[in-house]
One Martini backbone bead per residue (centre of mass of N, CA, C, O) as a GRO file, in nm:
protein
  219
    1UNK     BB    1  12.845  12.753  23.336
    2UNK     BB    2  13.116  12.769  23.471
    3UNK     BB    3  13.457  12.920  23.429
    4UNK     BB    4  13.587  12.681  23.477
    5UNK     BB    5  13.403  12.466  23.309
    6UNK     BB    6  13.526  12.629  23.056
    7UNK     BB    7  13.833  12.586  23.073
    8UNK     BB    8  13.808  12.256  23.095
    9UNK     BB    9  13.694  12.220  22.821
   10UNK     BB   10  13.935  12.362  22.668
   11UNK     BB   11  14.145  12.156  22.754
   12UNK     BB   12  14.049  11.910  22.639
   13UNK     BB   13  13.992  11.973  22.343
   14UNK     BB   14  14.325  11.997  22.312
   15UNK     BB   15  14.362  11.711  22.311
   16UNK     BB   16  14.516  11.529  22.076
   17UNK     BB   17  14.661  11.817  21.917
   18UNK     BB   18  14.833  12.003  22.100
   19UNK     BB   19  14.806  11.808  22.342
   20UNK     BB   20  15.002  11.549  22.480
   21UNK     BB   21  14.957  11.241  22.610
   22UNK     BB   22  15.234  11.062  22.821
   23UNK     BB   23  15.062  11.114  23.120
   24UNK     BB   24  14.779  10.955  23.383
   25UNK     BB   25  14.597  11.039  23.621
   26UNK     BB   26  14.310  10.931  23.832
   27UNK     BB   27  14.098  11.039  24.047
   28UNK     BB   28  13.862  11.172  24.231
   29UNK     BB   29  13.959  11.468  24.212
   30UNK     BB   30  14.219  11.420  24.030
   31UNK     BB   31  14.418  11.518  23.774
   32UNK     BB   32  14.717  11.437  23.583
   33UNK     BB   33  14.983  11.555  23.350
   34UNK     BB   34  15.182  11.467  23.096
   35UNK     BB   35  15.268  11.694  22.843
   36UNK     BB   36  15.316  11.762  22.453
   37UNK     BB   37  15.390  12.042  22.317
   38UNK     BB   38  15.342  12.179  21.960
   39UNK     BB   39  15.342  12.476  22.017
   40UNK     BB   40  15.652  12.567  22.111
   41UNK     BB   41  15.786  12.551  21.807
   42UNK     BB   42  15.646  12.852  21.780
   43UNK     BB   43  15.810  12.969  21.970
   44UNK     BB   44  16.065  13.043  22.109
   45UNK     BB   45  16.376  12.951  22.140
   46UNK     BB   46  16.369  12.650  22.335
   47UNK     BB   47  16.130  12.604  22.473
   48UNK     BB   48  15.936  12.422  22.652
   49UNK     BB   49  15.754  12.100  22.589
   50UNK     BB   50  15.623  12.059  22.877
   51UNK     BB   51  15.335  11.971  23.083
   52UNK     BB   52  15.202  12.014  23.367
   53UNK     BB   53  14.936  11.936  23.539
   54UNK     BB   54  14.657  11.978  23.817
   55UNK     BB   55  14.325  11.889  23.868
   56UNK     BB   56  14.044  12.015  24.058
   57UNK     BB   57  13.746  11.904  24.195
   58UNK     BB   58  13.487  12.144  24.331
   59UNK     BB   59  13.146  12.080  24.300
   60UNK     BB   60  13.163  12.184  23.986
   61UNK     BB   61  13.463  12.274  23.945
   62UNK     BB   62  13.772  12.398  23.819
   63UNK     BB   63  14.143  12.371  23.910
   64UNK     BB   64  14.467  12.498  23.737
   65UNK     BB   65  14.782  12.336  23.731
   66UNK     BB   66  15.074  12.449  23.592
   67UNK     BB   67  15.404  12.369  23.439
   68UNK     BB   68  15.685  12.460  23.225
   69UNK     BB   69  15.894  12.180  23.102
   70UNK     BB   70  16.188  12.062  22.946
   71UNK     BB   71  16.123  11.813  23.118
   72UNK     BB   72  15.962  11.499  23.182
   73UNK     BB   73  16.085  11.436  23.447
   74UNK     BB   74  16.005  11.737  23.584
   75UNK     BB   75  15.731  11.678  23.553
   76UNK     BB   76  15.668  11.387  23.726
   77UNK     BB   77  15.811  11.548  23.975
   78UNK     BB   78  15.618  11.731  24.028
   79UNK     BB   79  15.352  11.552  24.027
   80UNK     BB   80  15.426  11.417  24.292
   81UNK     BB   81  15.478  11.698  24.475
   82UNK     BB   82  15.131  11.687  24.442
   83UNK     BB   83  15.024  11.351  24.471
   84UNK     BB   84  15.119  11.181  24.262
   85UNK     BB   85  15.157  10.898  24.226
   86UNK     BB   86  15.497  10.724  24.175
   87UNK     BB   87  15.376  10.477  23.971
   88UNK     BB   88  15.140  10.629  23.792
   89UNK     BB   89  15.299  10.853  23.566
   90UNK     BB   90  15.407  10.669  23.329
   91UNK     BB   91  15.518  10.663  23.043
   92UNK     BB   92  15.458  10.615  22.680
   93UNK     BB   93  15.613  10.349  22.522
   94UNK     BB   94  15.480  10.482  22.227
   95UNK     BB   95  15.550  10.787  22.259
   96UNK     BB   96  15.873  10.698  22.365
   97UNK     BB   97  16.165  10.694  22.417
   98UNK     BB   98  16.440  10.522  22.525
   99UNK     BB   99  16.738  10.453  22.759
  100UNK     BB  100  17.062  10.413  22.681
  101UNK     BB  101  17.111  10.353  22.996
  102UNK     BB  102  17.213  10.376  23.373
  103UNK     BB  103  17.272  10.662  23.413
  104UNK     BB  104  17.004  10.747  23.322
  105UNK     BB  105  16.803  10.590  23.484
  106UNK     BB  106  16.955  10.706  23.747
  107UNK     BB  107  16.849  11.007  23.718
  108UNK     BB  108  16.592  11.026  23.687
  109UNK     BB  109  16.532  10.872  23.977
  110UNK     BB  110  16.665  11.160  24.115
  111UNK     BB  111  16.513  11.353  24.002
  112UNK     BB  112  16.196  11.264  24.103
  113UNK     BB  113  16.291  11.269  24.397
  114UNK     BB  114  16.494  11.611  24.373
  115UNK     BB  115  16.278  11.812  24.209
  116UNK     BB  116  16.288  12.016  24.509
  117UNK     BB  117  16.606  12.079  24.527
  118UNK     BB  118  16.552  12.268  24.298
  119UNK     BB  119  16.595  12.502  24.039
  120UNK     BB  120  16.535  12.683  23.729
  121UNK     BB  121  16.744  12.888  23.539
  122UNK     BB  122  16.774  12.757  23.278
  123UNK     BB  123  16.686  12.667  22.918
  124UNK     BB  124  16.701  12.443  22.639
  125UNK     BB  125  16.534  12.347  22.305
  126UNK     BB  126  16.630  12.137  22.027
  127UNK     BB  127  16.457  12.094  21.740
  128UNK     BB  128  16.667  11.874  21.588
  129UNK     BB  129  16.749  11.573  21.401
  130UNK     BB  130  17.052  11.635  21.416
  131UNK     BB  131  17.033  11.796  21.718
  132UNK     BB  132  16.896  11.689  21.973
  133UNK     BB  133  16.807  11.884  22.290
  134UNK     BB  134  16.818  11.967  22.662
  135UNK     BB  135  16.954  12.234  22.857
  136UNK     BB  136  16.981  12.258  23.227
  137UNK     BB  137  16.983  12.494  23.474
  138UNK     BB  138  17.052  12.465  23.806
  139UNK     BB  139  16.942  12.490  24.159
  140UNK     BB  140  16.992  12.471  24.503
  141UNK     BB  141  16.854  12.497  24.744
  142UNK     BB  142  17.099  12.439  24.918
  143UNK     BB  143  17.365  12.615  24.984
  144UNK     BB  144  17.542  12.348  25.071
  145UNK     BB  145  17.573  12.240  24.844
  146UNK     BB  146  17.742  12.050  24.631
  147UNK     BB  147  17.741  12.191  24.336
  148UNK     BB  148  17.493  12.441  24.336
  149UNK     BB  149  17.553  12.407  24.027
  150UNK     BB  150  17.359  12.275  23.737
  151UNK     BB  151  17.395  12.011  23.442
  152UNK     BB  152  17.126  11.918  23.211
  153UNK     BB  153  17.149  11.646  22.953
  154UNK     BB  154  16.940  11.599  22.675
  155UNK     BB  155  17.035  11.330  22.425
  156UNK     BB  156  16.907  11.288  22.092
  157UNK     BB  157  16.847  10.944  21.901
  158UNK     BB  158  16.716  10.907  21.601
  159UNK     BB  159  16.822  10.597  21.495
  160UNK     BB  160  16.761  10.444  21.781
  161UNK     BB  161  16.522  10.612  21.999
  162UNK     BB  162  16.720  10.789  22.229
  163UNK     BB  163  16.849  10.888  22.539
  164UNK     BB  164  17.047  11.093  22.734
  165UNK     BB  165  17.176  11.161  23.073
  166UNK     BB  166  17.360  11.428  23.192
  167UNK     BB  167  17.573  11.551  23.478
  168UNK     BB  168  17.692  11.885  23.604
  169UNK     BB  169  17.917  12.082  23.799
  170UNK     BB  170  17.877  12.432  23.928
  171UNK     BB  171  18.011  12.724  24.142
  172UNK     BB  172  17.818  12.887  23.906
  173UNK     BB  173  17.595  13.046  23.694
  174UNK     BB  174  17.789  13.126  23.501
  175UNK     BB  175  17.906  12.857  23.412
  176UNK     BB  176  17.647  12.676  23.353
  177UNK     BB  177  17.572  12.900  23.121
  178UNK     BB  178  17.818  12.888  22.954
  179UNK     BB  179  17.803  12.584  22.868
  180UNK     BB  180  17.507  12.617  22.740
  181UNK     BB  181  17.633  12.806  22.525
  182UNK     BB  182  17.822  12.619  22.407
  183UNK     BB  183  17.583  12.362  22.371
  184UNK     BB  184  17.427  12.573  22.150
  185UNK     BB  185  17.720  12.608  21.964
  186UNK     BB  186  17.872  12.372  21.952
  187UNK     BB  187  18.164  12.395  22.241
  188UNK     BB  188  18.139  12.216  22.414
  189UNK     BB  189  18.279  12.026  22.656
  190UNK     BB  190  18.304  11.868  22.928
  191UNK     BB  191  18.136  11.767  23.194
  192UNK     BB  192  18.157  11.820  23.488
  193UNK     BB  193  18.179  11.720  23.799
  194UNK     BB  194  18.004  11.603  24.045
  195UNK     BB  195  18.049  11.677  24.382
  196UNK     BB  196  18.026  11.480  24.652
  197UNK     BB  197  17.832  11.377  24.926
  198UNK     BB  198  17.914  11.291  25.235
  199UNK     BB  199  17.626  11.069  25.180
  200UNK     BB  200  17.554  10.911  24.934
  201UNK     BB  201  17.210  10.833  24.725
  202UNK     BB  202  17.019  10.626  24.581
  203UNK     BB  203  16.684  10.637  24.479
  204UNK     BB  204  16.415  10.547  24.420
  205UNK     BB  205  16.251  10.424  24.146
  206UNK     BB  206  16.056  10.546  23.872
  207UNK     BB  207  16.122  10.629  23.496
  208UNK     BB  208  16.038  10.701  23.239
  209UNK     BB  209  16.058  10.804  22.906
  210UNK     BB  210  16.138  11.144  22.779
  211UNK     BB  211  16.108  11.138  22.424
  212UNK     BB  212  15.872  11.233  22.216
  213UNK     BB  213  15.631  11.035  21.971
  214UNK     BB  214  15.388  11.234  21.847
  215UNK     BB  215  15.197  11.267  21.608
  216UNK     BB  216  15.315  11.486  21.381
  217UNK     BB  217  15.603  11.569  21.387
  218UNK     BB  218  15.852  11.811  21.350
  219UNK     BB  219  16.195  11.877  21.246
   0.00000   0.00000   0.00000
């Protein structure tokens, strides 16, 4: 046994225990994951919860390509744009809650379509039943772009098992910093309109339901 195919076999042991599948698509040569991390909250305060997996096989060997994601939708938004079929990827409506509004899931299929158009600059995710969280500070690749820097907000209703999903535009990484650290004081106000561009379009597509609910979590 070669040296990744006992990599991904140890990869595989941990499905279902530690890492939850909550969408996979299997091609030919090539399988994509978008997996719920249960071991997140036992690390650093706020660290993302998703991992995106993208494993390719050649030969009877197997290369592993993965980044930690604080939301799903922008988990199977990078596999996406690695090749994962764009219909292909949809959350398990069993495993995750549904989007409380049409302003969610038109960011949601915005975020999939334009998720090379951003870089990550800072996350945090509170996993706490009474205030469940997760604000992500975005930079625009484009330097031209309106609103340069960007603050996405996905708030979970435990009562309802749903999720809301809000963007605001911010002139400075400093700005959109300091809202989510207001947000994670629970201080921050509401958040600024993103500036809009001379042409703005809704992308098509579909992302499903965000915040899993896989089994044994606890909050």
């Amino acid at each position: 046994m070669t040296a990744d195919e006992a990599a991904y076999r140890d990869f595989t042991d941990t499905l279902g225990d530690e890492l939850v599948p909550l969408a996979q698509h299997h091609a030919d040569a090539e399988i994509f994951y978008v997996l719920f991390d249960r071991t997140a909250t036992l690390g650093p305060p706020g660290a993302p919860q998703f991992l995106a997996v993208h494993l390719k096989r050649d030969k009877g060997s197997y290369t592993v390509d993965l980044a930690a994601l604080p939301l799903a939708v922008m988990a199977q938004s990078w596999l996406i744009h690695r090749g994962c079929p764009r219909d292909a990827i949809g959350l398990s409506p069993e495993l995750c809650a549904l989007p409380a509004d049409e302003t969610t899931r038109w960011l949601e299929r915005r975020l999939v379509g334009e998720g090379d158009h951003f870089a990550i600059v800072s996350s945090y995710t509170r996993d706490d039943w009474a205030d469940a969280f997760t604000v992500v500070a975005l930079r625009a690749m484009d330097q031209l772009a309106p609103s340069p820097f960007r603050v996405v907000v996905e708030e979970f209703d435990t009562d309802a098992w749903t999720y809301t999903l809000r963007e605001g535009g911010f002139d400075t990484a400093d700005e959109a910093l300091q809202w989510c650290d207001g947000r994670i004081d629970g201080k921050a106000g509401p958040l600024p309109p993103v500036r809009p561009a001379a042409a703005a379009g809704r992308p098509a597509g579909v992302a499903k339901a965000a915040f899993p609910r896989p089994p044994g979590r606890t909050r």
